[in-house]
mmCIF file of C-alpha atoms in Angstrom:
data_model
loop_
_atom_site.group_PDB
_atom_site.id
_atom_site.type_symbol
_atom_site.label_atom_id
_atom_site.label_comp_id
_atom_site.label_asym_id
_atom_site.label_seq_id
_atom_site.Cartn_x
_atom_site.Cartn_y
_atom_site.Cartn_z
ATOM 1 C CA UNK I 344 31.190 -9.025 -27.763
ATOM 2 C CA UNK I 345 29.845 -7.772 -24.154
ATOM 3 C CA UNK I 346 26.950 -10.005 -23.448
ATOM 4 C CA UNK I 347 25.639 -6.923 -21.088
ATOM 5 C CA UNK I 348 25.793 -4.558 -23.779
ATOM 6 C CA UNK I 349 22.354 -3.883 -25.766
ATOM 7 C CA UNK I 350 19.957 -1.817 -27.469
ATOM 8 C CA UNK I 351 17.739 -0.555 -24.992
ATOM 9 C CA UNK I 352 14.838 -0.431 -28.121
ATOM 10 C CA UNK I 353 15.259 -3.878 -28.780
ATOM 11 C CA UNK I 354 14.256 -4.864 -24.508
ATOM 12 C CA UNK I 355 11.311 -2.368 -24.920
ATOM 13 C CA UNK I 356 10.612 -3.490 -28.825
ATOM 14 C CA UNK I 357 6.727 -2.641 -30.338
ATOM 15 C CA UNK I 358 7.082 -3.455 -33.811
ATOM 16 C CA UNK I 359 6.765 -7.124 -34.978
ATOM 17 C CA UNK I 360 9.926 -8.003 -35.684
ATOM 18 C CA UNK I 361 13.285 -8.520 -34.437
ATOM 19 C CA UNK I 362 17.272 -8.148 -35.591
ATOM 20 C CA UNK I 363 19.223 -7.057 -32.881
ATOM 21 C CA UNK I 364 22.479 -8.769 -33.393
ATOM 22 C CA UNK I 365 23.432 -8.142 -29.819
ATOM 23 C CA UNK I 366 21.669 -9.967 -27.756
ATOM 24 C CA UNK I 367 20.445 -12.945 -30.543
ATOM 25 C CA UNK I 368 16.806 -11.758 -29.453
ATOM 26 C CA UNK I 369 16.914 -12.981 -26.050
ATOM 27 C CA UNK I 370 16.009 -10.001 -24.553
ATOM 28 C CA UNK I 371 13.915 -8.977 -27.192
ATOM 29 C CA UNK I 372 10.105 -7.311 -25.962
ATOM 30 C CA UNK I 373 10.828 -8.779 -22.417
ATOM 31 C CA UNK I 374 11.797 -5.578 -20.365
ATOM 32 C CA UNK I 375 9.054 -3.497 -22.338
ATOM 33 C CA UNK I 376 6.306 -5.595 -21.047
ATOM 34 C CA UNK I 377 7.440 -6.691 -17.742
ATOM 35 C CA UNK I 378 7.629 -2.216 -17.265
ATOM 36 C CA UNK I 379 4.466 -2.616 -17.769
ATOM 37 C CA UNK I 380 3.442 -4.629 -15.218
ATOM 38 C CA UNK I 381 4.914 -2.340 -12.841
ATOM 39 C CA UNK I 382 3.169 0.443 -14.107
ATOM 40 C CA UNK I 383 -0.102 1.876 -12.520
ATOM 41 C CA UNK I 384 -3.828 1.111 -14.256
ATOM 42 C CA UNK I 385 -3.845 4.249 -15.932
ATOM 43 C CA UNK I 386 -0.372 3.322 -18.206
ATOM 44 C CA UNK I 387 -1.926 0.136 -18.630
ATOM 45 C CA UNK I 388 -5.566 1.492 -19.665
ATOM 46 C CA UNK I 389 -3.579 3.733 -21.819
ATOM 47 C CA UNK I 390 -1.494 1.158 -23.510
ATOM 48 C CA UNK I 391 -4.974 -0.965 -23.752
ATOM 49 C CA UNK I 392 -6.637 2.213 -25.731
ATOM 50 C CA UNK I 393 -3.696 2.766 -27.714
ATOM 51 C CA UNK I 394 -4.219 -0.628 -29.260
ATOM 52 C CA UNK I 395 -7.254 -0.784 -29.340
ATOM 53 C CA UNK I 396 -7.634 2.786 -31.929
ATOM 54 C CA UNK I 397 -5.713 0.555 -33.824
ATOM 55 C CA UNK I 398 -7.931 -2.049 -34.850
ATOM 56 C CA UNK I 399 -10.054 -1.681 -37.934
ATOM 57 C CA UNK I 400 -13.178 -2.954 -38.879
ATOM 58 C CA UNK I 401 -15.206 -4.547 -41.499
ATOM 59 C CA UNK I 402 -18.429 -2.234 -43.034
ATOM 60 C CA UNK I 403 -21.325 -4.824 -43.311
ATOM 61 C CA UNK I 404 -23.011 -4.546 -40.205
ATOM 62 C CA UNK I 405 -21.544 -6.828 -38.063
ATOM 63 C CA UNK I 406 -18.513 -4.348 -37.624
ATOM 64 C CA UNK I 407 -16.323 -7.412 -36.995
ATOM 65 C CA UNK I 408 -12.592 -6.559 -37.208
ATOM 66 C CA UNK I 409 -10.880 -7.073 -40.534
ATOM 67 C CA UNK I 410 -8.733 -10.223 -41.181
ATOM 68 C CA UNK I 411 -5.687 -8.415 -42.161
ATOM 69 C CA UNK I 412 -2.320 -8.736 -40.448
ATOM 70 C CA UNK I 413 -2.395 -5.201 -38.352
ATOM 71 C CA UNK I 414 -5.337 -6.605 -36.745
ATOM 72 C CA UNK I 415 -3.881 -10.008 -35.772
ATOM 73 C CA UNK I 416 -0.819 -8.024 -34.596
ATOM 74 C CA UNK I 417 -2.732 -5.847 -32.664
ATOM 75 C CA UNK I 418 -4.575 -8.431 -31.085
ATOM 76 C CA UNK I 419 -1.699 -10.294 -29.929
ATOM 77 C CA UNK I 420 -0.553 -6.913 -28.099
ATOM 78 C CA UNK I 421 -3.749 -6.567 -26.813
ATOM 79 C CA UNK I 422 -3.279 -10.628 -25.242
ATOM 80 C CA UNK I 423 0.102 -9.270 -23.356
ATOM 81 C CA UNK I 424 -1.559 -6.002 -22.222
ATOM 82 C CA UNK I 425 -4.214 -8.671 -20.315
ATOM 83 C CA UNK I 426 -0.751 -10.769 -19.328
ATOM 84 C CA UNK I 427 0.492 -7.476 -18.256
ATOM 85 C CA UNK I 428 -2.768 -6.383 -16.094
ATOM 86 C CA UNK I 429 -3.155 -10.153 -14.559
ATOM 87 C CA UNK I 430 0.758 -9.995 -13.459
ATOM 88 C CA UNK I 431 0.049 -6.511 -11.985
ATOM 89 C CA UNK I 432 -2.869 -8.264 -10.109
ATOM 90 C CA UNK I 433 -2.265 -11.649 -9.359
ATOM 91 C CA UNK I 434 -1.251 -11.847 -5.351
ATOM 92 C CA UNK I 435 1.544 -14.825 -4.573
ATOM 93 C CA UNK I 436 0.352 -18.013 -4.756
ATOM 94 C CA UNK I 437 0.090 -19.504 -0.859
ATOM 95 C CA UNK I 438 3.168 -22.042 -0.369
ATOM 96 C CA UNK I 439 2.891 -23.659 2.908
ATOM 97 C CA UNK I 440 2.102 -20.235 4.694
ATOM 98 C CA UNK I 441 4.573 -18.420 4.178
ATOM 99 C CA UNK I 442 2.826 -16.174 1.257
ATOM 100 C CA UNK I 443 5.460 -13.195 1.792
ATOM 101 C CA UNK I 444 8.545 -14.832 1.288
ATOM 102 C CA UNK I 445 6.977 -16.554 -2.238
ATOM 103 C CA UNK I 446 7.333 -14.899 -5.364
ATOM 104 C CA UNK I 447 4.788 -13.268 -7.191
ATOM 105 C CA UNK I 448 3.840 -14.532 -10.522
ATOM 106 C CA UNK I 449 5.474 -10.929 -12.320
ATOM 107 C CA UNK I 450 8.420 -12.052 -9.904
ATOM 108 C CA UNK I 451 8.581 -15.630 -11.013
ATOM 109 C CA UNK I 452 8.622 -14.919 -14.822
ATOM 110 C CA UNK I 453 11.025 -12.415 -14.463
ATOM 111 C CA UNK I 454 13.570 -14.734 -12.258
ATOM 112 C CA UNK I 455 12.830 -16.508 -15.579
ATOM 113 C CA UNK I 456 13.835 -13.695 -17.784
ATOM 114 C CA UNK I 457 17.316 -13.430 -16.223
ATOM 115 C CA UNK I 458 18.072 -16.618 -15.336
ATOM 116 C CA UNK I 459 16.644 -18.328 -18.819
ATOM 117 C CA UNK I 460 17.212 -15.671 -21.517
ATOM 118 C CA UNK I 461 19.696 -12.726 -20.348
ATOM 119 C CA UNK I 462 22.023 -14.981 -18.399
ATOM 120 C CA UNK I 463 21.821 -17.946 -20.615
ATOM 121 C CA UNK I 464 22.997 -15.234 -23.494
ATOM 122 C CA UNK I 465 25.957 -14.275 -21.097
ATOM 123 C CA UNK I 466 27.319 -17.311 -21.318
ATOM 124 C CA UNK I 467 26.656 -18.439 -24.576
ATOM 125 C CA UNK I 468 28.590 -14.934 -26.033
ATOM 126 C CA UNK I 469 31.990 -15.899 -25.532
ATOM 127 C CA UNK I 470 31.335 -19.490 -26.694
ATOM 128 C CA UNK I 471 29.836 -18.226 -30.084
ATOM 129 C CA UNK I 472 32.272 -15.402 -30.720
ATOM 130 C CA UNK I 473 34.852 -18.028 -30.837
ATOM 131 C CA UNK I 474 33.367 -19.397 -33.967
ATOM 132 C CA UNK I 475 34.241 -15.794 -35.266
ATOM 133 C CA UNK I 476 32.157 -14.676 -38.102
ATOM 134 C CA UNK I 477 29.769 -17.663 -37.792
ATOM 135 C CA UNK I 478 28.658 -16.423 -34.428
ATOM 136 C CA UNK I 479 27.266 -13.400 -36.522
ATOM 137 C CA UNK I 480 24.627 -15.471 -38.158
ATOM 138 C CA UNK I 481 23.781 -17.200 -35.316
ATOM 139 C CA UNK I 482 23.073 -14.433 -33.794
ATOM 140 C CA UNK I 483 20.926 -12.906 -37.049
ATOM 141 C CA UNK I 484 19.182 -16.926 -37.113
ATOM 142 C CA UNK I 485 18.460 -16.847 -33.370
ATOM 143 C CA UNK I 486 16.131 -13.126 -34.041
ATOM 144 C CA UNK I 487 13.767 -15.646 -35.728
ATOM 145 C CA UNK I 488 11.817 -16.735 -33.060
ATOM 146 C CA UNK I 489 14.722 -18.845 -31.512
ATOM 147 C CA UNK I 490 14.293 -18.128 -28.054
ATOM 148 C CA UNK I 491 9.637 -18.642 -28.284
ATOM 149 C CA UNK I 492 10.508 -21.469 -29.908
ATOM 150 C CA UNK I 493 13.048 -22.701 -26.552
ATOM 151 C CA UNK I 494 10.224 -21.544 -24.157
ATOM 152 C CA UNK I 495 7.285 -23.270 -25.824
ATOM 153 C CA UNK I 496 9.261 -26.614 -26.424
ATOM 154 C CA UNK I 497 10.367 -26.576 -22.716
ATOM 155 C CA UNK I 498 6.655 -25.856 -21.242
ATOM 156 C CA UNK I 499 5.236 -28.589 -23.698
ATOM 157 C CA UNK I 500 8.167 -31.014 -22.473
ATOM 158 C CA UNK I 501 7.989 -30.007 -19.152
ATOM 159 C CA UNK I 502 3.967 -30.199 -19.047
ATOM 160 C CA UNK I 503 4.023 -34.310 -20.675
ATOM 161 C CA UNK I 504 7.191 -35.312 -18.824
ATOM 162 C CA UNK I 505 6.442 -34.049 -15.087
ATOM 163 C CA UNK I 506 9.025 -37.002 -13.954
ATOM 164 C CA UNK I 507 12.351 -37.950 -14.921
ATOM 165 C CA UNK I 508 13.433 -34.109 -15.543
ATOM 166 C CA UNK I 509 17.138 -35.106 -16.667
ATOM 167 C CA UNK I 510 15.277 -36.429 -20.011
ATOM 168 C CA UNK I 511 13.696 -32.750 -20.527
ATOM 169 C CA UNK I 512 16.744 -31.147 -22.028
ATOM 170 C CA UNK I 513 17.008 -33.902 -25.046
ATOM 171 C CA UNK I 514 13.398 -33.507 -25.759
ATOM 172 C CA UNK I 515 13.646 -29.924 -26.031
ATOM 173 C CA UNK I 516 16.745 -30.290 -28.537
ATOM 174 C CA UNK I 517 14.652 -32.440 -30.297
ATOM 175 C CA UNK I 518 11.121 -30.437 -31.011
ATOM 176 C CA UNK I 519 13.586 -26.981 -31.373
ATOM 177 C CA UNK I 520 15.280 -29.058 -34.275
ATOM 178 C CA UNK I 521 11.975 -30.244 -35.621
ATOM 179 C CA UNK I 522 10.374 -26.684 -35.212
ATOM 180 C CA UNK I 523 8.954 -25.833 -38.565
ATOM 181 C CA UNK I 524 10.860 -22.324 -37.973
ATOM 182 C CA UNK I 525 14.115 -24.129 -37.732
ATOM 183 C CA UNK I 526 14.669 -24.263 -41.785
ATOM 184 C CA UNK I 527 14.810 -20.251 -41.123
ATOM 185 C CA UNK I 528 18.221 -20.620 -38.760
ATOM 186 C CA UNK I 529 20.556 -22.013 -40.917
ATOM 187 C CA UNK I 530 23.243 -21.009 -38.992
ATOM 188 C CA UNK I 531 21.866 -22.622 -35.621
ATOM 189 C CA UNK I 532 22.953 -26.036 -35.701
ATOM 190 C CA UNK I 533 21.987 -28.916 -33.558
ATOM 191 C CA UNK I 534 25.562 -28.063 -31.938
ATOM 192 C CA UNK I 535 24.219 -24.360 -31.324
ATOM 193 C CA UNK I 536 20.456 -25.772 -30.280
ATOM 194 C CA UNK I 537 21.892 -27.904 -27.670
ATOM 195 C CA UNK I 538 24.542 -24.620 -26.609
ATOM 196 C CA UNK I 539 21.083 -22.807 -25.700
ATOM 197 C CA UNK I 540 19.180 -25.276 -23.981
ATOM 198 C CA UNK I 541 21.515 -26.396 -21.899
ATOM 199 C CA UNK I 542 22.315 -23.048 -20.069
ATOM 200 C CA UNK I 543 18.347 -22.449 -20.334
ATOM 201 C CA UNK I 544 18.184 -25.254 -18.275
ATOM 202 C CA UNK I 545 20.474 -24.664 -16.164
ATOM 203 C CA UNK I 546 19.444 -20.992 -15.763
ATOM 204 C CA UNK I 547 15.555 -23.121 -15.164
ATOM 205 C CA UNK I 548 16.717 -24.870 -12.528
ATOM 206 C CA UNK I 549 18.236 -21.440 -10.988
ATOM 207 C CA UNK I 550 15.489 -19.991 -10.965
ATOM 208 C CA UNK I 551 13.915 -22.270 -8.998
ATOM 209 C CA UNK I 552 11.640 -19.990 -7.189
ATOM 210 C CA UNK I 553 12.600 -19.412 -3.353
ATOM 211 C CA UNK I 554 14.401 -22.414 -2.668
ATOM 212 C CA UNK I 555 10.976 -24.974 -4.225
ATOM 213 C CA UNK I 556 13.090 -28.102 -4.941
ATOM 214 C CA UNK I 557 12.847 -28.652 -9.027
ATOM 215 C CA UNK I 558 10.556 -31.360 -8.479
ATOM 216 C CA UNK I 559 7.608 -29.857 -7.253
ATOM 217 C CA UNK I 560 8.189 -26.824 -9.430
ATOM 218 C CA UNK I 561 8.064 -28.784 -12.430
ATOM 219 C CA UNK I 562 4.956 -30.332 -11.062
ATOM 220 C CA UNK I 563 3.243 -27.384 -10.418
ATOM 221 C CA UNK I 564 1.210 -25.054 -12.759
ATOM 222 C CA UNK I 565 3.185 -21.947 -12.135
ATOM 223 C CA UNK I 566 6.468 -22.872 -13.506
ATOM 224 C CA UNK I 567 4.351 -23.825 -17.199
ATOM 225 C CA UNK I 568 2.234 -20.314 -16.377
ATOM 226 C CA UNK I 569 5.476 -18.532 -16.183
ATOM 227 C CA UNK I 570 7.086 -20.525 -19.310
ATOM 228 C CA UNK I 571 4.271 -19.352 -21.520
ATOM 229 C CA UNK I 572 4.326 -16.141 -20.320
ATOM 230 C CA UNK I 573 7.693 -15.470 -21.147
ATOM 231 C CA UNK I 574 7.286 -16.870 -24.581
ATOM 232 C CA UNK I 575 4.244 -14.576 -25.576
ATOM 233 C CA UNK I 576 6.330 -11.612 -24.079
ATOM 234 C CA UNK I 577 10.057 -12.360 -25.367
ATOM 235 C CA UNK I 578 8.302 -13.785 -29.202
ATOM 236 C CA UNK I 579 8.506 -10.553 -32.285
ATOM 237 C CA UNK I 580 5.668 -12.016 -33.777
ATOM 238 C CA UNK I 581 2.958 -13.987 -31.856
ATOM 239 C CA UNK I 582 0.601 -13.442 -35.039
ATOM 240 C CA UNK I 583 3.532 -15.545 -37.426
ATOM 241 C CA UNK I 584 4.291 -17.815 -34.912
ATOM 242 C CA UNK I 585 1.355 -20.317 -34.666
ATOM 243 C CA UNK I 586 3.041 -22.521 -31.438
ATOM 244 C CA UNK I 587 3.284 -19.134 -29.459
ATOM 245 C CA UNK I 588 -0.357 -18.874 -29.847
ATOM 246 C CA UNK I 589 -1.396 -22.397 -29.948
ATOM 247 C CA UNK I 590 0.873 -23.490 -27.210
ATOM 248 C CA UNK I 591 1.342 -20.309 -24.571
ATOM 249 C CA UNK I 592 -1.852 -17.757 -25.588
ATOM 250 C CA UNK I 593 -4.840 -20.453 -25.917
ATOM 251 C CA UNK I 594 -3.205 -22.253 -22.221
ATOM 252 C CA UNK I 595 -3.148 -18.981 -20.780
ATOM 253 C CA UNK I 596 -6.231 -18.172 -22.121
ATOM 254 C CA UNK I 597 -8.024 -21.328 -20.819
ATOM 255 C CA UNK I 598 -6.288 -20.664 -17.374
ATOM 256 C CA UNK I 599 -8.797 -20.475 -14.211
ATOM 257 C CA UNK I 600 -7.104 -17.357 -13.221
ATOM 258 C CA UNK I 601 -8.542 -15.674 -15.891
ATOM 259 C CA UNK I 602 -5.605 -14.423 -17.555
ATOM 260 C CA UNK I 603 -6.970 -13.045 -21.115
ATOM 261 C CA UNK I 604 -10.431 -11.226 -21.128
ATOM 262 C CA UNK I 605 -13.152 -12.624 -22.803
ATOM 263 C CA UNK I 606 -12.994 -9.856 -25.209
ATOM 264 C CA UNK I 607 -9.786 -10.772 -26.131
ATOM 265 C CA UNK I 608 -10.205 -14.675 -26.240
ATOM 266 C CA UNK I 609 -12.909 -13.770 -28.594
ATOM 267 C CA UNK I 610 -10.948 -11.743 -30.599
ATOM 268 C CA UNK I 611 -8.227 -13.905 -31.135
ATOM 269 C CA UNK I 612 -10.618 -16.799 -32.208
ATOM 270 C CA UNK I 613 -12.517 -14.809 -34.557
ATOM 271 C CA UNK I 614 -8.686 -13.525 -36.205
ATOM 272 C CA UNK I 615 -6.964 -16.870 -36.014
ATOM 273 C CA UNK I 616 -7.869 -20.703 -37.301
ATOM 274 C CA UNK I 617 -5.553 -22.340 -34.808
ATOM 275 C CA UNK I 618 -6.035 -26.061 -34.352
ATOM 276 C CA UNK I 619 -6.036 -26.448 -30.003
ATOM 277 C CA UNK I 620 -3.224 -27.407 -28.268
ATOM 278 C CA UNK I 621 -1.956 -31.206 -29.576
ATOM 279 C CA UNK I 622 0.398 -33.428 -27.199
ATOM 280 C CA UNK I 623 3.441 -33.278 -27.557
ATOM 281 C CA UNK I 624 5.681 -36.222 -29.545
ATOM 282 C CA UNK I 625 7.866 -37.077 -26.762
ATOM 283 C CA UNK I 626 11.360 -38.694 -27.741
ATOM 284 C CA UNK I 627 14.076 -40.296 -25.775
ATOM 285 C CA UNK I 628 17.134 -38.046 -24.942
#
């Protein structure tokens, strides 16, 4: 199969789920809300109100919103339209002067994007589809929140380890396989798991953002920034997928920069019980 070749609904996705069978759902919501970004305030205000109509409310008189899954969904939308805005914003960071030739942080989580998700996929293809019809349901497996799950382990790994990055990949193996979503892949084996992560890793390291060495962009806030950014954006579901929201929204949310609105912070408490953010069980590899 063409790793290039895919369903232009699928990279601009709204609805909360995901089965393209092309692309194994690596590419899955990211080009939708990175257009965004690069839209003007008034597509973004739109998008904002267009969610927003959406939301419906309990009768008693404190008109909170209802508990009911549109409204979690919604809210989780309304979380990337604030990603969106802030990435629209948000100048480069300064990096020893020379602020023009650093990326921006829309720029660094879309050198992500291709170097993590799309060009990891392009070389995976050709190794799956020469496991013939099994690369089929790895590909179907891989829709359910396969690639979230990738980002999240990496920040969380990448966030407790800060030293010794050759031992990142094996962690990352590790808490994929132990993902409580895994028992939903059947068909993506610790064989496949490791496949992933090592071109996502590779494709990481690529990415490295104008020439930082790995080390001090693994020790610096904007590569974990961009991480979770890319996992709320590329996940179907952030309102089924509690580690998208417990590990990427509530950082991002607690960020100085101010990422999510207070609005929304509040929203997303008042919808969602999540525990905060625990460390992460770190094992050898």
């Amino acid at each position: 199969m063409d790793a290039d070749r895919h369903n232009p609904r699928c990279a601009k996705a709204e609805k909360h789920r995901c089965v393209c069978s092309e692309c194994g759902g690596s590419q899955h919501g990211v080009q939708g809300w990175l257009d965004l970004v690069n839209q003007d305030d008034a597509g973004r205000r739109g998008r904002r109100e267009f969610f927003e109509n959406k939301l419906s409310w309990t009768q008693d008189r404190s008109q909170r919103a209802q508990k009911d899954r549109v409204n979690r969904e919604v809210a989780t939308d309304l979380a990337r339209v604030d990603i969106a805005d802030w990435l629209a914003t948000t100048p480069p960071p300064h990096a020893g002067g020379e602020t023009e030739a650093y990326p921006s942080p829309a720029e660094q989580v879309t050198a992500l994007a291709e170097e993590m998700a799309r060009g990891a996929w392009r070389e995976i293809t050709p190794e799956l589809d020469r496991a013939a019809a099994y690369a089929r349901g790895v590909r179907r497996d891989l829709t359910h929140h396969g690639w979230c799950d990738l980002f999240i382990a990496m920040a969380r790994v990448v966030e407790a380890t800060r030293r010794g990055f050759d031992s990142i990949p094996g962690q990352v193996k590790d808490m994929i396989l132990r993902s409580p979503l895994q028992a939903g892949r059947p068909n993506v084996t610790e064989a496949v798991v490791g496949l992933i992560v090592d071109k996502a890793w590779r494709g990481f390291q690529v990415a490295a953002f104008s020439g930082v060495p790995l080390l001090d962009l693994i020790s610096n806030e904007e590569a974990l920034r961009a991480l979770r950014i890319l996992a709320v954006f590329i996940c179907p579901a952030p309102a089924q997928h509690p580690a998208v929201r417990q590990h990427a929204l509530t950082p991002l949310g607690e960020d100085a920069t101010k990422i999510l609105t207070d609005r929304t912070r509040a929203r997303l408490a008042e919808l969602f019980t999540d525990p905060p953010p625990d460390g992460v069980a770190l094992t050898g590899g």
